[in-house]
Each structure stands twice: as C-alpha cells, then as structure tokens.
C-alpha cells in the first residue's frame, strides 16, 4: 500500500480529534454528577431546582483545563454529544404561522369583502388538502377569478402599507404579501428563540424549516409540556419604556444593601442560618435556600468542589462579600451605567428578584420603579445579565408605547464605519407619542422590551418628531437584524400555532437508553465473534478495525453536532453489521487469489485492488438512500440517516486502510496470516448451481407474493400511524398488568358519551406496547383541531377511561405528567392533518426518488439499462413485499407493525442495503464477461452468482446477527422498524439471486437477439 506513513498520520490525527471531541461529553457528565450530589442534600421538592442552580453557577466558569486552553461548562455543553428526545425525554414541537391571519390583518376592514372571504376559503382548502404549497399564490389567483379581475390593491392599500398604492399591480401586491409573511415568520422565530432561551432548557434546538411557514422546536428534558405550549403560542408583547439613570437609583440600592445586611445578621443570630434564609423569601423559594448559599454564594461551593474553578470564583467574588453586602454580592454595581443598575450571574438572578421584592426594600426604592433583566448574558461581563431600572410613568402602569405602532424596522450599515444600525419607522399615532417621549428623555435611555426582557436600551440623542429613528450601539449586522426582528415582532398579526407536538417522558427515555446500549453491546460482541471465528486471524484484525470505526463514528457525530437518537443507535449497530461487509468482500477476494496459486503478499494486494469497485459502488448506493432519508425524514429518522451516512464513510476508511495496515503488519512481523479456519476455508466455494434454470419459478413465486400483498393491502389496508392519518397517539403506563380489551372497552364507553360522537370521529386503536402494563392508544377524535383545548379534552377522556384500571387514585395532573408519577402518559404525539398530508407525500417521494437515483447510478456505472432495470425491479419487489407483510400480519404478531416514519426509514434503508448484494454480483458478471468473452452469457452469470455466494451469505449473516440483537434487546419502540429491516435483508439477498440477476440476464439476452436480427 502506497503512502503508509501518510495513512498512519491521518489515522492518528483522526483518533486525536475524536478523543478531543468526546472528552467534552465525559467532562459535562462529571460536572452534572457533582450537581446531582450537591442537590441530594436538599429535600425532594427542591432537588431539581438546586441541581439547576448549581449548573447555572458554573455555566461561565472554567471546568475543563486541557493545558492549552480552559473551557467553561457552557462551552463543554456546546461540544458534547447531544441526545435526542427519545433518549433524554422532552418535547418536540412543530409550529406554523397562520398565513391566513397575516393576510386578513393586512386587509383590515376589507377582509369582509365576499370575494376576499371566498378566496381565503379556497386557499385554505388547497393548503389542507396538500394540493399546493403556495398559499399566497393560491389566494391571489382565486381572488382574481372570483372578483372578475378587480385590483387587489384596493383591498390592501392603507396608510401603514407605503409599498402599495391604488395603482399597484396584483403582482406588486402578491410580492408584498409574501414579504410580509416572511417577516411574520422571522419575527415569530425571533420571539420563540428568546422565550426558549429563558425557559431554562439545556441544549434547545429551534430551526425554521425551509420552503414552509413552519418552525421546529426541540426541548430536551422539559417537565411541564402544557407550560411549554402556552409559552410558545402566546402573542408577543413589545413595549417601549422610559428608564431611570443608574446614578439616580444607586443611593436607594446602597440603602437596601445595608438593610439586608442588618436583617440577615439579626435573623441569623436569633433563629439560625436556615430560618434566616427562609425569612428573606417573599415569593417561591430559591434553589439555594440554605445559609451557605446566602452567605458565600453557590459559586464558592462549586469552587471548592472543582479546583479549576476555585481561583476564578475567588476573583469574581472579591469585590463584595455576602456578609457585608448581601445585595451587591449577587448584583454587582461596578457594571452599572445608563439604565443598567448592576449585573448578576444567571444563578443569582432569582436571589436578586427576591431581595428587590421584599417590602422593606421596596419602601427604599422610588414608587414608580420596575426592574427588568436583559435578554442574554454579556460575554464581556463574564456572562452576567444586566438589570435595567424601568420608570413607570403612566397612570395605568402600562408602557407608553407598544409594538403595534411599529410599521417597519430594517437593519443596515451605518453611513460611516463598518458598524450596523437599525432604522425604525412608526405610524402617525406612534410618531406623535415617540416625539413626546424622545423630547422629554434626551440623554436618557429608552428600553425596548419584548416579553418582559430588555433587548436594547439606546440613549436618546435628540427629539425625533418624524416617526423614523436610527438605533445604533456598535451592532454587528446579525445583531442589528435580530433587533429589527424584535421591533417587527410587535406587529405580528398572529402567533405561531402548534400543529404537531411529541412528548417523551424521562423514564421512557432512560429505558430507551438502557435498551439501546444493551442491543449495541450484544450486537457488537456477536459481530466480533462472527468475524473472528469465520476468518480467524484476519477476522480479528477486522474486529480491531471495527472498534476503530465505532470510535471514529462517535467522534465525527460529536464534531458535527449530530443528535444521537434511538434510531440513531440502531443506525450505529446496523453500520457495524454493514462495516464488515467491505472486509468480507476483501477477504473472499484474497481467498480466491490464494486458491489461484498467488503468493500471500500478491494475493493481499490483488484482493484489495479488485474489491475496491464493488465496495465503493455498494456503499455509494446506500449513501444515496441515506441522503434521501435525511431530506424527507423528520428528527429521529434524520438521526438514523446521519449515523448511517457517517458510519458508511468511516467503515470504508477503516476497512480499506486500517484493516490493510493491520494485515500487512501481521505479515511483516510473523510472515503469514490466516484468512479462514479449516471448516470455513471452502465454505460455498465449489457450488455449481444453475440459478438461471429456476428463474421462471422465481418469477411465478414473486408474482404470487405481489398479488397476495396487493390483496391484503386493499382488503386489510395498513396500520397507519398518526404521522399519516393525523390524530393523537399516547403510550400509557399502568401500575399493574392490564389487557388491551379492558382498555378498549373503557375507552369505548367514555367516547360514546361525547356529544359529538360518531363512528368516524371517535375511532381509536389500542395495542400492548412492550410490557403488559403499557398500552399504545391512537385516536382521531378531534384530530383536525390542534388547539391546546382539544388536546386537553382528549387527554381528559383517556384519563376518565383509564382511571378505574389503576389500583390507586391517580390524579389528572399525575396522569398527564410522568415527572410526578411514573405511571400515566409516557409519550404523546399530536399531528395535524396538514402535517399528516405532507408526511404521506414525503414518504412516497422518498421511496420513488431512491429507486430512481439508484437506477440511474447503476445505469451510469454498468453502462447498460438492463442492469438498472433488474436491480430496480428487485428493490421494488422487496419494498412491496415488506408493505404487504405489514398489511397481512398487523394485529397478529405480538409487536407493533405500524406504518410510520420509522417504517419508511426501514424501506429506504433496505433499498440502499439490498443493492449492495446486487452490485457485487453485477460487478463479478462484468468482470467475467471481460475475462471470459468466449463463454456464453448464461455460464458467466451462473458462475458469477456461485463465486460470490460465500460473500453474499456472510455479509447478510453479519447484518442479520446485529439486527436480531436489536430486535430482541432494543426495546419496543423500534421493534417494528427492525422487523422490517430483518425481512428486507433476507428478501433482498434472495431477490438479488432470483430476481435482479435473472431479469438483467433475460433483458440482455433479448437485446442480443434484437441486435443479431
């Protein structure tokens, strides 16, 4: 092998990079373990709060010293391996900005126009049916038709919309509507991001989905799903407030600091440290409710626990001590200036709020003062959050101006310099009030507040009387864009609505981790043993390469910021089975060369060289399906696709380079290496079966199976998941074993009592889910209503039906939230009809695109359409047979055979995997046609199938070993998914030999006859 030194260098560098990336995960686990130990000293009700308080305290403190650089806990969290919701528990929410509400708001009173109403109705219908994605375009076309060509400008012209006049064309109006819709989505995204940042969720993920009006939010570890729903769907509140100057407030804060010192000292002397802390609490108790936290601050404890953070903590707290300055120890006034009266660490913000809310402290402060925190920590202040002094200058206590007066806000570069600024325009009413406010507050700050947090507090330089302002502040262009979005959020006509949400309880998440790890370990050991026992020394070398592969795969996943899900673990385990595929191809080639009389070194060289094309072709086709899966799949399915793609790349690297280096090292050191035991040396090597002779029988069997699948499909249908039907799906745990019939009976009785009950609307399904005390309930009752009220109603109905099946009196709140009770709803899925429609089409498109892409690739690589046709037909047969099997046996087999996103992922994976066998056989046929041109086609084809039979059985065997391990130990969540993969591997292997190759042979023979004629 050329460039051995370079390959070794690359391998070492990759290993070091992986160690570097994975080290952050181990460090964050260490810190979180200390947090849990610290919280264990608190009573049960406050442990979660205390643990979060500890983590907040170390967020900006160095916890990991690598010698060349120190990393804070926050930086370590950003670099650790992310766990998906199905492993960690949490909530996945899909929100959609209602374009209908945006259009109606822009139309104003004109929305009562009959043609306008009917056009909106038609656009809604097209969106609901999934027949169109362009809501604005549909609305414009419908209005033009229904109004007999009346100009749209007459509907949308208004003083606030300066871009539209009565002379504007319909195209101009359509452009404006699309622009306003995009602005509404951007503003909603900004509001959601801000709210999530302050919700206290670790590693949240929020993204705007391209080419849609939707926003995806993932919140790991949330404990109050209903609070999340309320928070995300609330209307944005943008306000403009006048402020106090820090110098005006400081004397009162200084007096409050001394008052607190006296009260805490007196309380400590009379009642003890614990009671002193309780006496200062006027709202809900803080996480640090003991005197140690009050006197020294939690950061001091963290410093004692972690020597790395100790010196930094001492410096950070050296200005003020808690004994002498209780308030200033947590609210540092050295950062005061403008409207900012001090800064505090996130962990101390609750303590500051409690101090400032005490009646005795309130008496020292101006009567019209109110405090609000900045929206995010300032990196230049060690991550501290600024506290702003707001002046309440109106009689009703409301802000003098709100976001409804903002017409537009645009980020732009300043006229001089490279800094950015924001240009804000207000309507007439707002301009008048803005002129008064700015005129009365020259030299002072006006705070821009969204949802209770200050985003910016610019200083007023002069009176602004024309309604157009320029906001500066050393912004980057991205910061200016964010501020512009904040200013525009006040005029968003409608909040984003939840159209899909999934809740996974933490106990189920932990069970998934345990099941996933068990299946991973078992499968890993089985693959290692399989290779070692079959290929002897070379097999153990392949095992070492496989260990390297898993290590590299995990490191790459972390470096890419990928999220590890339960399907992702399945992808890793499946990758292990597929990783040895390349080794099997290489080893079988080397064995062929040795049987041909070549020396060991030459056989190794030729074996690797001749195996490259089959390996690359086979893995590329799998990557193609992985890419399609990533594009069309949702979160967990994308996690599976990510691990599959990365795993294939790392496995090819390890098989081709690491394995070869190890083999050559063994040969150089001991002079020889064995590629088989005596019993496996000639395994399937001397077969001379005439596969083409039975091709007509295989065609008949295939047609019969396809007919049975189609009959079952049309007669029984499929057990469609909520992703494709819309509706709500729940996994409910009981405290004892229950039967599906009991659950079904109770549900039927309760649903029948509903006023709007009918057979279609109250249809539901009940199946055992894993253990006998867990049931999966799917209902379409009010499935087209995705409101929180409808969800609460459905959950209340299920609660009433399930309550008698518990041996104790479980409350509704305990039933809904497994944080307080291990029993009840473990997972909850809500999918609206529009999402279901999209998922259905995405599933169809993904399968079709995969088949087309692979067909085109085979045509390109083998230069004949006959090869591609045979391969594509075999893949289609495989996919259709699995669909038919799921139709025939759902409700019969003792595990869930639901057709959902995971099932589509299984179909696509099988399409990508099954083509590997086909490519290897086709590659050998092509080789034999070149080596033995005088032999007839039938002989070359049969010989090719026989010569690759050992490889075919071995690669399928290693994959099946891993899949069976996942099927048995991977948990109920992915059992149906793995069942589809097992069937697909078996059928795919058979289809290669008895469908793909014979069909390609018949087509080539027919073509040869035509050419002769």
PDB file of N, CA, C and O in Angstrom, residues 263-325:
ATOM      1  N   UNK A 263     -30.727  42.884  58.496  1.00  0.00           N
ATOM      2  CA  UNK A 263     -31.801  41.911  58.700  1.00  0.00           C
ATOM      3  C   UNK A 263     -31.268  40.479  58.680  1.00  0.00           C
ATOM      4  O   UNK A 263     -31.683  39.647  59.492  1.00  0.00           O
ATOM      5  N   UNK A 264     -30.347  40.185  57.768  1.00  0.00           N
ATOM      6  CA  UNK A 264     -29.796  38.829  57.689  1.00  0.00           C
ATOM      7  C   UNK A 264     -28.960  38.513  58.923  1.00  0.00           C
ATOM      8  O   UNK A 264     -28.997  37.399  59.440  1.00  0.00           O
ATOM      9  N   UNK A 265     -28.194  39.501  59.413  1.00  0.00           N
ATOM     10  CA  UNK A 265     -27.379  39.289  60.613  1.00  0.00           C
ATOM     11  C   UNK A 265     -28.253  39.046  61.828  1.00  0.00           C
ATOM     12  O   UNK A 265     -28.016  38.119  62.615  1.00  0.00           O
ATOM     13  N   UNK A 266     -29.310  39.871  61.956  1.00  0.00           N
ATOM     14  CA  UNK A 266     -30.215  39.718  63.099  1.00  0.00           C
ATOM     15  C   UNK A 266     -30.950  38.383  63.041  1.00  0.00           C
ATOM     16  O   UNK A 266     -31.108  37.694  64.059  1.00  0.00           O
ATOM     17  N   UNK A 267     -31.384  38.017  61.866  1.00  0.00           N
ATOM     18  CA  UNK A 267     -32.124  36.760  61.713  1.00  0.00           C
ATOM     19  C   UNK A 267     -31.226  35.567  61.998  1.00  0.00           C
ATOM     20  O   UNK A 267     -31.652  34.574  62.603  1.00  0.00           O
ATOM     21  N   UNK A 268     -29.968  35.651  61.584  1.00  0.00           N
ATOM     22  CA  UNK A 268     -29.031  34.545  61.808  1.00  0.00           C
ATOM     23  C   UNK A 268     -28.762  34.351  63.286  1.00  0.00           C
ATOM     24  O   UNK A 268     -28.624  33.229  63.761  1.00  0.00           O
ATOM     25  N   UNK A 269     -28.687  35.466  64.022  1.00  0.00           N
ATOM     26  CA  UNK A 269     -28.408  35.388  65.448  1.00  0.00           C
ATOM     27  C   UNK A 269     -29.590  34.825  66.229  1.00  0.00           C
ATOM     28  O   UNK A 269     -29.417  34.103  67.201  1.00  0.00           O
ATOM     29  N   UNK A 270     -30.794  35.145  65.781  1.00  0.00           N
ATOM     30  CA  UNK A 270     -31.977  34.755  66.553  1.00  0.00           C
ATOM     31  C   UNK A 270     -32.550  33.392  66.179  1.00  0.00           C
ATOM     32  O   UNK A 270     -33.002  32.649  67.033  1.00  0.00           O
ATOM     33  N   UNK A 271     -32.538  33.063  64.933  1.00  0.00           N
ATOM     34  CA  UNK A 271     -33.218  31.828  64.512  1.00  0.00           C
ATOM     35  C   UNK A 271     -32.319  30.843  63.801  1.00  0.00           C
ATOM     36  O   UNK A 271     -32.769  29.757  63.455  1.00  0.00           O
ATOM     37  N   UNK A 272     -31.092  31.187  63.535  1.00  0.00           N
ATOM     38  CA  UNK A 272     -30.200  30.246  62.845  1.00  0.00           C
ATOM     39  C   UNK A 272     -30.172  30.503  61.359  1.00  0.00           C
ATOM     40  O   UNK A 272     -31.012  31.192  60.810  1.00  0.00           O
ATOM     41  N   UNK A 273     -29.180  29.910  60.750  1.00  0.00           N
ATOM     42  CA  UNK A 273     -28.935  30.197  59.335  1.00  0.00           C
ATOM     43  C   UNK A 273     -30.073  29.777  58.428  1.00  0.00           C
ATOM     44  O   UNK A 273     -30.479  30.512  57.539  1.00  0.00           O
ATOM     45  N   UNK A 274     -30.644  28.585  58.637  1.00  0.00           N
ATOM     46  CA  UNK A 274     -31.680  28.102  57.724  1.00  0.00           C
ATOM     47  C   UNK A 274     -32.907  28.972  57.771  1.00  0.00           C
ATOM     48  O   UNK A 274     -33.502  29.303  56.739  1.00  0.00           O
ATOM     49  N   UNK A 275     -33.319  29.389  59.025  1.00  0.00           N
ATOM     50  CA  UNK A 275     -34.508  30.229  59.141  1.00  0.00           C
ATOM     51  C   UNK A 275     -34.255  31.614  58.575  1.00  0.00           C
ATOM     52  O   UNK A 275     -35.169  32.277  58.095  1.00  0.00           O
ATOM     53  N   UNK A 276     -33.006  32.079  58.659  1.00  0.00           N
ATOM     54  CA  UNK A 276     -32.696  33.398  58.106  1.00  0.00           C
ATOM     55  C   UNK A 276     -32.951  33.437  56.617  1.00  0.00           C
ATOM     56  O   UNK A 276     -33.494  34.402  56.079  1.00  0.00           O
ATOM     57  N   UNK A 277     -32.575  32.372  55.941  1.00  0.00           N
ATOM     58  CA  UNK A 277     -32.814  32.327  54.502  1.00  0.00           C
ATOM     59  C   UNK A 277     -34.296  32.318  54.191  1.00  0.00           C
ATOM     60  O   UNK A 277     -34.781  33.002  53.304  1.00  0.00           O
ATOM     61  N   UNK A 278     -35.056  31.508  54.980  1.00  0.00           N
ATOM     62  CA  UNK A 278     -36.493  31.434  54.738  1.00  0.00           C
ATOM     63  C   UNK A 278     -37.176  32.766  54.985  1.00  0.00           C
ATOM     64  O   UNK A 278     -38.132  33.124  54.313  1.00  0.00           O
ATOM     65  N   UNK A 279     -36.666  33.549  55.935  1.00  0.00           N
ATOM     66  CA  UNK A 279     -37.291  34.833  56.246  1.00  0.00           C
ATOM     67  C   UNK A 279     -37.153  35.835  55.131  1.00  0.00           C
ATOM     68  O   UNK A 279     -37.947  36.768  55.016  1.00  0.00           O
ATOM     69  N   UNK A 280     -36.152  35.689  54.303  1.00  0.00           N
ATOM     70  CA  UNK A 280     -35.977  36.642  53.204  1.00  0.00           C
ATOM     71  C   UNK A 280     -36.844  36.315  52.005  1.00  0.00           C
ATOM     72  O   UNK A 280     -36.930  37.082  51.065  1.00  0.00           O
ATOM     73  N   UNK A 281     -37.492  35.141  52.000  1.00  0.00           N
ATOM     74  CA  UNK A 281     -38.249  34.718  50.826  1.00  0.00           C
ATOM     75  C   UNK A 281     -39.658  35.265  50.866  1.00  0.00           C
ATOM     76  O   UNK A 281     -40.400  35.056  51.808  1.00  0.00           O
ATOM     77  N   UNK A 282     -40.050  36.002  49.845  1.00  0.00           N
ATOM     78  CA  UNK A 282     -41.413  36.512  49.723  1.00  0.00           C
ATOM     79  C   UNK A 282     -42.138  35.903  48.547  1.00  0.00           C
ATOM     80  O   UNK A 282     -43.334  36.044  48.408  1.00  0.00           O
ATOM     81  N   UNK A 283     -41.390  35.265  47.659  1.00  0.00           N
ATOM     82  CA  UNK A 283     -42.011  34.556  46.531  1.00  0.00           C
ATOM     83  C   UNK A 283     -41.629  33.100  46.657  1.00  0.00           C
ATOM     84  O   UNK A 283     -41.253  32.644  47.732  1.00  0.00           O
ATOM     85  N   UNK A 284     -41.673  32.331  45.587  1.00  0.00           N
ATOM     86  CA  UNK A 284     -41.339  30.922  45.660  1.00  0.00           C
ATOM     87  C   UNK A 284     -39.887  30.756  46.032  1.00  0.00           C
ATOM     88  O   UNK A 284     -39.043  31.583  45.677  1.00  0.00           O
ATOM     89  N   UNK A 285     -39.541  29.704  46.821  1.00  0.00           N
ATOM     90  CA  UNK A 285     -38.173  29.555  47.345  1.00  0.00           C
ATOM     91  C   UNK A 285     -37.151  29.397  46.243  1.00  0.00           C
ATOM     92  O   UNK A 285     -37.407  28.777  45.240  1.00  0.00           O
ATOM     93  N   UNK A 286     -35.974  29.976  46.466  1.00  0.00           N
ATOM     94  CA  UNK A 286     -34.883  29.837  45.502  1.00  0.00           C
ATOM     95  C   UNK A 286     -34.249  28.475  45.662  1.00  0.00           C
ATOM     96  O   UNK A 286     -34.422  27.783  46.651  1.00  0.00           O
ATOM     97  N   UNK A 287     -33.465  28.105  44.635  1.00  0.00           N
ATOM     98  CA  UNK A 287     -32.805  26.805  44.698  1.00  0.00           C
ATOM     99  C   UNK A 287     -31.814  26.767  45.849  1.00  0.00           C
ATOM    100  O   UNK A 287     -31.708  25.787  46.571  1.00  0.00           O
ATOM    101  N   UNK A 288     -31.059  27.837  46.057  1.00  0.00           N
ATOM    102  CA  UNK A 288     -30.074  27.881  47.138  1.00  0.00           C
ATOM    103  C   UNK A 288     -30.745  28.425  48.374  1.00  0.00           C
ATOM    104  O   UNK A 288     -30.642  29.596  48.693  1.00  0.00           O
ATOM    105  N   UNK A 289     -31.452  27.597  49.124  1.00  0.00           N
ATOM    106  CA  UNK A 289     -32.271  28.058  50.231  1.00  0.00           C
ATOM    107  C   UNK A 289     -31.580  27.857  51.575  1.00  0.00           C
ATOM    108  O   UNK A 289     -32.216  27.930  52.608  1.00  0.00           O
ATOM    109  N   UNK A 290     -30.321  27.598  51.627  1.00  0.00           N
ATOM    110  CA  UNK A 290     -29.635  27.477  52.905  1.00  0.00           C
ATOM    111  C   UNK A 290     -28.680  28.642  53.080  1.00  0.00           C
ATOM    112  O   UNK A 290     -28.411  29.401  52.193  1.00  0.00           O
ATOM    113  N   UNK A 291     -28.186  28.783  54.321  1.00  0.00           N
ATOM    114  CA  UNK A 291     -27.364  29.955  54.601  1.00  0.00           C
ATOM    115  C   UNK A 291     -26.015  29.934  53.926  1.00  0.00           C
ATOM    116  O   UNK A 291     -25.442  30.976  53.686  1.00  0.00           O
ATOM    117  N   UNK A 292     -25.529  28.789  53.657  1.00  0.00           N
ATOM    118  CA  UNK A 292     -24.238  28.735  52.950  1.00  0.00           C
ATOM    119  C   UNK A 292     -24.342  29.445  51.624  1.00  0.00           C
ATOM    120  O   UNK A 292     -23.470  30.221  51.253  1.00  0.00           O
ATOM    121  N   UNK A 293     -25.458  29.181  50.922  1.00  0.00           N
ATOM    122  CA  UNK A 293     -25.667  29.837  49.638  1.00  0.00           C
ATOM    123  C   UNK A 293     -25.874  31.315  49.836  1.00  0.00           C
ATOM    124  O   UNK A 293     -25.449  32.125  49.020  1.00  0.00           O
ATOM    125  N   UNK A 294     -26.542  31.716  50.925  1.00  0.00           N
ATOM    126  CA  UNK A 294     -26.809  33.133  51.153  1.00  0.00           C
ATOM    127  C   UNK A 294     -25.551  33.883  51.529  1.00  0.00           C
ATOM    128  O   UNK A 294     -25.349  35.025  51.143  1.00  0.00           O
ATOM    129  N   UNK A 295     -24.697  33.246  52.331  1.00  0.00           N
ATOM    130  CA  UNK A 295     -23.528  33.951  52.835  1.00  0.00           C
ATOM    131  C   UNK A 295     -22.349  33.942  51.867  1.00  0.00           C
ATOM    132  O   UNK A 295     -21.647  34.929  51.736  1.00  0.00           O
ATOM    133  N   UNK A 296     -22.134  32.817  51.231  1.00  0.00           N
ATOM    134  CA  UNK A 296     -20.962  32.700  50.374  1.00  0.00           C
ATOM    135  C   UNK A 296     -21.297  32.681  48.897  1.00  0.00           C
ATOM    136  O   UNK A 296     -20.425  32.890  48.075  1.00  0.00           O
ATOM    137  N   UNK A 297     -22.563  32.417  48.563  1.00  0.00           N
ATOM    138  CA  UNK A 297     -22.916  32.242  47.153  1.00  0.00           C
ATOM    139  C   UNK A 297     -22.605  30.825  46.731  1.00  0.00           C
ATOM    140  O   UNK A 297     -21.644  30.211  47.186  1.00  0.00           O
ATOM    141  N   UNK A 298     -23.420  30.298  45.888  1.00  0.00           N
ATOM    142  CA  UNK A 298     -23.246  28.907  45.446  1.00  0.00           C
ATOM    143  C   UNK A 298     -21.930  28.729  44.712  1.00  0.00           C
ATOM    144  O   UNK A 298     -21.334  27.662  44.738  1.00  0.00           O
ATOM    145  N   UNK A 299     -21.464  29.788  44.097  1.00  0.00           N
ATOM    146  CA  UNK A 299     -20.239  29.669  43.305  1.00  0.00           C
ATOM    147  C   UNK A 299     -19.058  29.248  44.165  1.00  0.00           C
ATOM    148  O   UNK A 299     -18.159  28.545  43.721  1.00  0.00           O
ATOM    149  N   UNK A 300     -19.067  29.658  45.461  1.00  0.00           N
ATOM    150  CA  UNK A 300     -17.978  29.276  46.344  1.00  0.00           C
ATOM    151  C   UNK A 300     -17.959  27.778  46.576  1.00  0.00           C
ATOM    152  O   UNK A 300     -16.909  27.145  46.636  1.00  0.00           O
ATOM    153  N   UNK A 301     -19.166  27.177  46.679  1.00  0.00           N
ATOM    154  CA  UNK A 301     -19.230  25.725  46.851  1.00  0.00           C
ATOM    155  C   UNK A 301     -18.732  25.006  45.609  1.00  0.00           C
ATOM    156  O   UNK A 301     -18.039  24.000  45.693  1.00  0.00           O
ATOM    157  N   UNK A 302     -19.121  25.539  44.469  1.00  0.00           N
ATOM    158  CA  UNK A 302     -18.676  24.934  43.214  1.00  0.00           C
ATOM    159  C   UNK A 302     -17.162  24.993  43.123  1.00  0.00           C
ATOM    160  O   UNK A 302     -16.497  24.054  42.714  1.00  0.00           O
ATOM    161  N   UNK A 303     -16.606  26.138  43.552  1.00  0.00           N
ATOM    162  CA  UNK A 303     -15.158  26.308  43.501  1.00  0.00           C
ATOM    163  C   UNK A 303     -14.468  25.292  44.406  1.00  0.00           C
ATOM    164  O   UNK A 303     -13.427  24.746  44.079  1.00  0.00           O
ATOM    165  N   UNK A 304     -15.069  25.028  45.584  1.00  0.00           N
ATOM    166  CA  UNK A 304     -14.489  24.051  46.490  1.00  0.00           C
ATOM    167  C   UNK A 304     -14.526  22.657  45.898  1.00  0.00           C
ATOM    168  O   UNK A 304     -13.633  21.850  46.112  1.00  0.00           O
ATOM    169  N   UNK A 305     -15.582  22.406  45.115  1.00  0.00           N
ATOM    170  CA  UNK A 305     -15.738  21.078  44.508  1.00  0.00           C
ATOM    171  C   UNK A 305     -14.860  20.900  43.287  1.00  0.00           C
ATOM    172  O   UNK A 305     -14.533  19.795  42.910  1.00  0.00           O
ATOM    173  N   UNK A 306     -14.490  22.011  42.655  1.00  0.00           N
ATOM    174  CA  UNK A 306     -13.709  21.914  41.419  1.00  0.00           C
ATOM    175  C   UNK A 306     -12.549  22.892  41.505  1.00  0.00           C
ATOM    176  O   UNK A 306     -12.729  24.097  41.468  1.00  0.00           O
ATOM    177  N   UNK A 307     -11.356  22.358  41.639  1.00  0.00           N
ATOM    178  CA  UNK A 307     -10.185  23.208  41.845  1.00  0.00           C
ATOM    179  C   UNK A 307      -9.932  24.138  40.679  1.00  0.00           C
ATOM    180  O   UNK A 307      -9.363  25.205  40.836  1.00  0.00           O
ATOM    181  N   UNK A 308     -10.362  23.734  39.501  1.00  0.00           N
ATOM    182  CA  UNK A 308     -10.161  24.571  38.322  1.00  0.00           C
ATOM    183  C   UNK A 308     -10.924  25.870  38.455  1.00  0.00           C
ATOM    184  O   UNK A 308     -10.451  26.938  38.072  1.00  0.00           O
ATOM    185  N   UNK A 309     -12.143  25.765  38.976  1.00  0.00           N
ATOM    186  CA  UNK A 309     -12.998  26.953  39.061  1.00  0.00           C
ATOM    187  C   UNK A 309     -12.690  27.788  40.290  1.00  0.00           C
ATOM    188  O   UNK A 309     -13.142  28.916  40.386  1.00  0.00           O
ATOM    189  N   UNK A 310     -11.876  27.260  41.231  1.00  0.00           N
ATOM    190  CA  UNK A 310     -11.739  27.910  42.519  1.00  0.00           C
ATOM    191  C   UNK A 310     -11.123  29.296  42.417  1.00  0.00           C
ATOM    192  O   UNK A 310     -11.654  30.257  42.955  1.00  0.00           O
ATOM    193  N   UNK A 311     -10.016  29.421  41.735  1.00  0.00           N
ATOM    194  CA  UNK A 311      -9.352  30.722  41.672  1.00  0.00           C
ATOM    195  C   UNK A 311     -10.200  31.751  40.948  1.00  0.00           C
ATOM    196  O   UNK A 311     -10.266  32.895  41.354  1.00  0.00           O
ATOM    197  N   UNK A 312     -10.861  31.335  39.870  1.00  0.00           N
ATOM    198  CA  UNK A 312     -11.706  32.261  39.125  1.00  0.00           C
ATOM    199  C   UNK A 312     -12.892  32.710  39.972  1.00  0.00           C
ATOM    200  O   UNK A 312     -13.321  33.856  39.907  1.00  0.00           O
ATOM    201  N   UNK A 313     -13.438  31.794  40.756  1.00  0.00           N
ATOM    202  CA  UNK A 313     -14.573  32.152  41.595  1.00  0.00           C
ATOM    203  C   UNK A 313     -14.148  33.175  42.639  1.00  0.00           C
ATOM    204  O   UNK A 313     -14.882  34.127  42.931  1.00  0.00           O
ATOM    205  N   UNK A 314     -12.956  32.985  43.193  1.00  0.00           N
ATOM    206  CA  UNK A 314     -12.481  33.918  44.204  1.00  0.00           C
ATOM    207  C   UNK A 314     -12.324  35.313  43.632  1.00  0.00           C
ATOM    208  O   UNK A 314     -12.690  36.311  44.260  1.00  0.00           O
ATOM    209  N   UNK A 315     -11.776  35.401  42.412  1.00  0.00           N
ATOM    210  CA  UNK A 315     -11.612  36.707  41.765  1.00  0.00           C
ATOM    211  C   UNK A 315     -12.956  37.342  41.487  1.00  0.00           C
ATOM    212  O   UNK A 315     -13.173  38.533  41.707  1.00  0.00           O
ATOM    213  N   UNK A 316     -13.901  36.493  40.978  1.00  0.00           N
ATOM    214  CA  UNK A 316     -15.211  37.009  40.597  1.00  0.00           C
ATOM    215  C   UNK A 316     -15.955  37.561  41.798  1.00  0.00           C
ATOM    216  O   UNK A 316     -16.759  38.485  41.662  1.00  0.00           O
ATOM    217  N   UNK A 317     -15.747  37.017  43.005  1.00  0.00           N
ATOM    218  CA  UNK A 317     -16.494  37.422  44.185  1.00  0.00           C
ATOM    219  C   UNK A 317     -15.689  38.326  45.111  1.00  0.00           C
ATOM    220  O   UNK A 317     -16.145  38.612  46.207  1.00  0.00           O
ATOM    221  N   UNK A 318     -14.522  38.789  44.685  1.00  0.00           N
ATOM    222  CA  UNK A 318     -13.650  39.525  45.590  1.00  0.00           C
ATOM    223  C   UNK A 318     -14.124  40.945  45.855  1.00  0.00           C
ATOM    224  O   UNK A 318     -13.756  41.540  46.856  1.00  0.00           O
ATOM    225  N   UNK A 319     -14.954  41.509  44.969  1.00  0.00           N
ATOM    226  CA  UNK A 319     -15.360  42.910  45.140  1.00  0.00           C
ATOM    227  C   UNK A 319     -16.250  43.091  46.363  1.00  0.00           C
ATOM    228  O   UNK A 319     -16.120  44.024  47.120  1.00  0.00           O
ATOM    229  N   UNK A 320     -17.223  42.183  46.532  1.00  0.00           N
ATOM    230  CA  UNK A 320     -18.186  42.307  47.625  1.00  0.00           C
ATOM    231  C   UNK A 320     -18.362  40.950  48.284  1.00  0.00           C
ATOM    232  O   UNK A 320     -18.410  39.916  47.607  1.00  0.00           O
ATOM    233  N   UNK A 321     -18.470  40.965  49.625  1.00  0.00           N
ATOM    234  CA  UNK A 321     -18.740  39.728  50.358  1.00  0.00           C
ATOM    235  C   UNK A 321     -20.206  39.694  50.754  1.00  0.00           C
ATOM    236  O   UNK A 321     -20.831  40.734  50.976  1.00  0.00           O
ATOM    237  N   UNK A 322     -20.745  38.483  50.850  1.00  0.00           N
ATOM    238  CA  UNK A 322     -22.163  38.332  51.171  1.00  0.00           C
ATOM    239  C   UNK A 322     -22.464  38.806  52.602  1.00  0.00           C
ATOM    240  O   UNK A 322     -23.577  39.243  52.886  1.00  0.00           O
ATOM    241  N   UNK A 323     -21.464  38.708  53.509  1.00  0.00           N
ATOM    242  CA  UNK A 323     -21.706  39.160  54.890  1.00  0.00           C
ATOM    243  C   UNK A 323     -21.883  40.670  54.968  1.00  0.00           C
ATOM    244  O   UNK A 323     -22.755  41.174  55.686  1.00  0.00           O
ATOM    245  N   UNK A 324     -21.052  41.413  54.241  1.00  0.00           N
ATOM    246  CA  UNK A 324     -21.082  42.875  54.309  1.00  0.00           C
ATOM    247  C   UNK A 324     -22.053  43.495  53.305  1.00  0.00           C
ATOM    248  O   UNK A 324     -22.652  44.530  53.565  1.00  0.00           O
ATOM    249  N   UNK A 325     -22.178  42.869  52.128  1.00  0.00           N
ATOM    250  CA  UNK A 325     -23.020  43.425  51.060  1.00  0.00           C
ATOM    251  C   UNK A 325     -23.869  42.315  50.427  1.00  0.00           C
ATOM    252  O   UNK A 325     -23.556  41.827  49.338  1.00  0.00           O
TER     253      UNK A 325
END
